[in-house]
Amino acid sequence: FFGLYASAVTFAMFRIITAMFLKDTLRVASLDIDNTIQEKLAEKEHYTQKLLDFFYAADTDGDGSLTLEEFNHILSNPNLKAYFATLDLDPTKEWEMFTMFDDGDSLVSIEEFVAGAMKMKGGAR
């Protein structure tokens, strides 16, 4: 009888230790997911800030929107063209990008620019 009792207690102890280990493992995994989400949000915010910096540099008249001329002019600068490429956007297709960003009024607002660039970066090319 004592052998059966010792076996049951040992089995129960192993189950408790296993449960504690699983609880800690799941907690760490949950924190890892939260950290990954926070990192992705920070990356998106950083990317958006880069887009805003580019937009403000391109908006030479300061009216809060880009014309095709402004867009082409900024992309004629080799340094800014390279910067645009670092944003994972193809600077060789100015017209296609401008028409994708534009909502039909021949002006690209900051919201249209950021939304269009995010779509293009996301693989919706």
PDB file of C-alpha atoms in Angstrom:
ATOM      1  CA  PHE A   1       0.000   0.000   0.000  1.00  0.00           C
ATOM      2  CA  PHE A   2       2.823   2.395   0.819  1.00  0.00           C
ATOM      3  CA  GLY A   3       4.371   1.861  -2.628  1.00  0.00           C
ATOM      4  CA  LEU A   4       1.076   2.816  -4.301  1.00  0.00           C
ATOM      5  CA  TYR A   5       0.811   5.910  -2.093  1.00  0.00           C
ATOM      6  CA  ALA A   6       4.415   6.964  -2.875  1.00  0.00           C
ATOM      7  CA  SER A   7       3.799   6.480  -6.615  1.00  0.00           C
ATOM      8  CA  ALA A   8       0.603   8.593  -6.516  1.00  0.00           C
ATOM      9  CA  VAL A   9       2.312  11.398  -4.595  1.00  0.00           C
ATOM     10  CA  THR A  10       5.305  11.348  -6.952  1.00  0.00           C
ATOM     11  CA  PHE A  11       2.986  11.430  -9.982  1.00  0.00           C
ATOM     12  CA  ALA A  12       1.042  14.354  -8.485  1.00  0.00           C
ATOM     13  CA  MET A  13       4.264  16.258  -7.752  1.00  0.00           C
ATOM     14  CA  PHE A  14       5.437  15.806 -11.357  1.00  0.00           C
ATOM     15  CA  ARG A  15       2.068  17.060 -12.628  1.00  0.00           C
ATOM     16  CA  ILE A  16       2.267  20.152 -10.398  1.00  0.00           C
ATOM     17  CA  ILE A  17       5.821  20.920 -11.534  1.00  0.00           C
ATOM     18  CA  THR A  18       4.797  20.439 -15.168  1.00  0.00           C
ATOM     19  CA  ALA A  19       1.814  22.780 -14.714  1.00  0.00           C
ATOM     20  CA  MET A  20       4.044  25.457 -13.161  1.00  0.00           C
ATOM     21  CA  PHE A  21       6.534  25.121 -16.000  1.00  0.00           C
ATOM     22  CA  LEU A  22       3.755  25.429 -18.600  1.00  0.00           C
ATOM     23  CA  LYS A  23       2.296  28.456 -16.844  1.00  0.00           C
ATOM     24  CA  ASP A  24       5.660  30.242 -16.942  1.00  0.00           C
ATOM     25  CA  THR A  25       6.242  29.228 -20.563  1.00  0.00           C
ATOM     26  CA  LEU A  26       2.851  30.564 -21.649  1.00  0.00           C
ATOM     27  CA  ARG A  27       3.429  33.806 -19.738  1.00  0.00           C
ATOM     28  CA  VAL A  28       6.772  34.335 -21.495  1.00  0.00           C
ATOM     29  CA  ALA A  29       5.203  33.517 -24.870  1.00  0.00           C
ATOM     30  CA  SER A  30       2.459  36.039 -24.207  1.00  0.00           C
ATOM     31  CA  LEU A  31       5.016  38.705 -23.361  1.00  0.00           C
ATOM     32  CA  ASP A  32       6.924  37.836 -26.523  1.00  0.00           C
ATOM     33  CA  ILE A  33       3.790  38.357 -28.633  1.00  0.00           C
ATOM     34  CA  ASP A  34       3.155  41.688 -26.905  1.00  0.00           C
ATOM     35  CA  ASN A  35       6.743  42.746 -27.569  1.00  0.00           C
ATOM     36  CA  THR A  36       6.462  41.721 -31.216  1.00  0.00           C
ATOM     37  CA  ILE A  37       3.275  43.754 -31.613  1.00  0.00           C
ATOM     38  CA  GLN A  38       4.910  46.772 -29.977  1.00  0.00           C
ATOM     39  CA  GLU A  39       7.950  46.434 -32.252  1.00  0.00           C
ATOM     40  CA  LYS A  40       5.756  46.271 -35.370  1.00  0.00           C
ATOM     41  CA  LEU A  41       3.819  49.351 -34.267  1.00  0.00           C
ATOM     42  CA  ALA A  42       7.072  51.211 -33.586  1.00  0.00           C
ATOM     43  CA  GLU A  43       8.403  50.208 -37.029  1.00  0.00           C
ATOM     44  CA  LYS A  44       5.213  51.459 -38.663  1.00  0.00           C
ATOM     45  CA  GLU A  45       5.418  54.742 -36.762  1.00  0.00           C
ATOM     46  CA  HIS A  46       9.090  55.156 -37.736  1.00  0.00           C
ATOM     47  CA  TYR A  47       8.263  54.409 -41.394  1.00  0.00           C
ATOM     48  CA  THR A  48       5.386  56.890 -41.317  1.00  0.00           C
ATOM     49  CA  GLN A  49       7.717  59.554 -39.924  1.00  0.00           C
ATOM     50  CA  LYS A  50      10.159  58.922 -42.780  1.00  0.00           C
ATOM     51  CA  LEU A  51       7.292  59.307 -45.254  1.00  0.00           C
ATOM     52  CA  LEU A  52       6.258  62.570 -43.609  1.00  0.00           C
ATOM     53  CA  ASP A  53       9.830  63.860 -43.788  1.00  0.00           C
ATOM     54  CA  PHE A  54       9.939  63.026 -47.497  1.00  0.00           C
ATOM     55  CA  PHE A  55       6.547  64.636 -48.091  1.00  0.00           C
ATOM     56  CA  TYR A  56       7.524  67.876 -46.343  1.00  0.00           C
ATOM     57  CA  ALA A  57      10.757  68.010 -48.364  1.00  0.00           C
ATOM     58  CA  ALA A  58       8.805  67.469 -51.579  1.00  0.00           C
ATOM     59  CA  ASP A  59       6.105  70.025 -50.758  1.00  0.00           C
ATOM     60  CA  THR A  60       8.167  72.994 -51.906  1.00  0.00           C
ATOM     61  CA  ASP A  61       5.319  75.523 -51.847  1.00  0.00           C
ATOM     62  CA  GLY A  62       4.150  74.390 -48.383  1.00  0.00           C
ATOM     63  CA  ASP A  63       0.474  74.062 -49.281  1.00  0.00           C
ATOM     64  CA  GLY A  64       0.142  70.572 -47.772  1.00  0.00           C
ATOM     65  CA  SER A  65      -0.206  68.784 -51.084  1.00  0.00           C
ATOM     66  CA  LEU A  66       2.035  67.606 -53.889  1.00  0.00           C
ATOM     67  CA  THR A  67       1.583  68.315 -57.551  1.00  0.00           C
ATOM     68  CA  LEU A  68       3.058  66.021 -60.173  1.00  0.00           C
ATOM     69  CA  GLU A  69       5.689  68.684 -60.867  1.00  0.00           C
ATOM     70  CA  GLU A  70       6.748  68.800 -57.209  1.00  0.00           C
ATOM     71  CA  PHE A  71       6.818  65.019 -57.062  1.00  0.00           C
ATOM     72  CA  ASN A  72       8.951  64.754 -60.217  1.00  0.00           C
ATOM     73  CA  HIS A  73      11.217  67.593 -59.082  1.00  0.00           C
ATOM     74  CA  ILE A  74      12.004  65.966 -55.738  1.00  0.00           C
ATOM     75  CA  LEU A  75      12.657  62.615 -57.408  1.00  0.00           C
ATOM     76  CA  SER A  76      15.082  64.262 -59.830  1.00  0.00           C
ATOM     77  CA  ASN A  77      17.422  64.820 -56.876  1.00  0.00           C
ATOM     78  CA  PRO A  78      19.661  61.705 -56.708  1.00  0.00           C
ATOM     79  CA  ASN A  79      19.963  61.836 -52.915  1.00  0.00           C
ATOM     80  CA  LEU A  80      16.223  62.092 -52.357  1.00  0.00           C
ATOM     81  CA  LYS A  81      15.594  59.471 -55.017  1.00  0.00           C
ATOM     82  CA  ALA A  82      17.901  57.115 -53.089  1.00  0.00           C
ATOM     83  CA  TYR A  83      16.134  58.020 -49.840  1.00  0.00           C
ATOM     84  CA  PHE A  84      12.808  57.215 -51.488  1.00  0.00           C
ATOM     85  CA  ALA A  85      14.217  53.834 -52.529  1.00  0.00           C
ATOM     86  CA  THR A  86      15.228  53.143 -48.918  1.00  0.00           C
ATOM     87  CA  LEU A  87      11.538  53.463 -48.088  1.00  0.00           C
ATOM     88  CA  ASP A  88      10.974  50.374 -50.278  1.00  0.00           C
ATOM     89  CA  LEU A  89       9.299  52.470 -52.958  1.00  0.00           C
ATOM     90  CA  ASP A  90      10.332  52.429 -56.621  1.00  0.00           C
ATOM     91  CA  PRO A  91      11.441  55.944 -57.557  1.00  0.00           C
ATOM     92  CA  THR A  92      11.584  55.120 -61.271  1.00  0.00           C
ATOM     93  CA  LYS A  93       7.796  55.001 -61.646  1.00  0.00           C
ATOM     94  CA  GLU A  94       6.855  58.554 -60.672  1.00  0.00           C
ATOM     95  CA  TRP A  95       3.712  58.729 -62.807  1.00  0.00           C
ATOM     96  CA  GLU A  96       2.340  55.374 -61.664  1.00  0.00           C
ATOM     97  CA  MET A  97       2.960  56.235 -58.016  1.00  0.00           C
ATOM     98  CA  PHE A  98       1.485  59.697 -58.330  1.00  0.00           C
ATOM     99  CA  THR A  99      -1.691  58.381 -59.955  1.00  0.00           C
ATOM    100  CA  MET A 100      -1.944  55.636 -57.322  1.00  0.00           C
ATOM    101  CA  PHE A 101      -1.585  58.174 -54.512  1.00  0.00           C
ATOM    102  CA  ASP A 102      -3.912  60.733 -56.126  1.00  0.00           C
ATOM    103  CA  ASP A 103      -7.666  60.637 -55.513  1.00  0.00           C
ATOM    104  CA  GLY A 104      -8.436  62.341 -58.825  1.00  0.00           C
ATOM    105  CA  ASP A 105      -7.830  66.015 -58.045  1.00  0.00           C
ATOM    106  CA  SER A 106      -4.243  66.028 -59.424  1.00  0.00           C
ATOM    107  CA  LEU A 107      -2.960  66.810 -55.942  1.00  0.00           C
ATOM    108  CA  VAL A 108      -1.630  64.321 -53.409  1.00  0.00           C
ATOM    109  CA  SER A 109      -2.399  65.242 -49.821  1.00  0.00           C
ATOM    110  CA  ILE A 110      -0.259  64.053 -46.969  1.00  0.00           C
ATOM    111  CA  GLU A 111      -2.900  61.473 -46.025  1.00  0.00           C
ATOM    112  CA  GLU A 112      -3.076  60.152 -49.598  1.00  0.00           C
ATOM    113  CA  PHE A 113       0.711  59.994 -49.791  1.00  0.00           C
ATOM    114  CA  VAL A 114       1.144  58.069 -46.543  1.00  0.00           C
ATOM    115  CA  ALA A 115      -1.759  55.702 -47.267  1.00  0.00           C
ATOM    116  CA  GLY A 116      -0.548  55.026 -50.818  1.00  0.00           C
ATOM    117  CA  ALA A 117       3.045  54.461 -49.734  1.00  0.00           C
ATOM    118  CA  MET A 118       1.916  52.076 -46.999  1.00  0.00           C
ATOM    119  CA  LYS A 119      -0.073  50.092 -49.563  1.00  0.00           C
ATOM    120  CA  MET A 120       2.878  49.955 -51.931  1.00  0.00           C
ATOM    121  CA  LYS A 121       5.268  48.910 -49.181  1.00  0.00           C
ATOM    122  CA  GLY A 122       2.810  46.242 -48.089  1.00  0.00           C
ATOM    123  CA  GLY A 123       3.150  44.501 -51.426  1.00  0.00           C
ATOM    124  CA  ALA A 124       0.027  45.828 -53.141  1.00  0.00           C
ATOM    125  CA  ARG A 125       2.093  46.897 -56.118  1.00  0.00           C
TER     126      ARG A 125
END
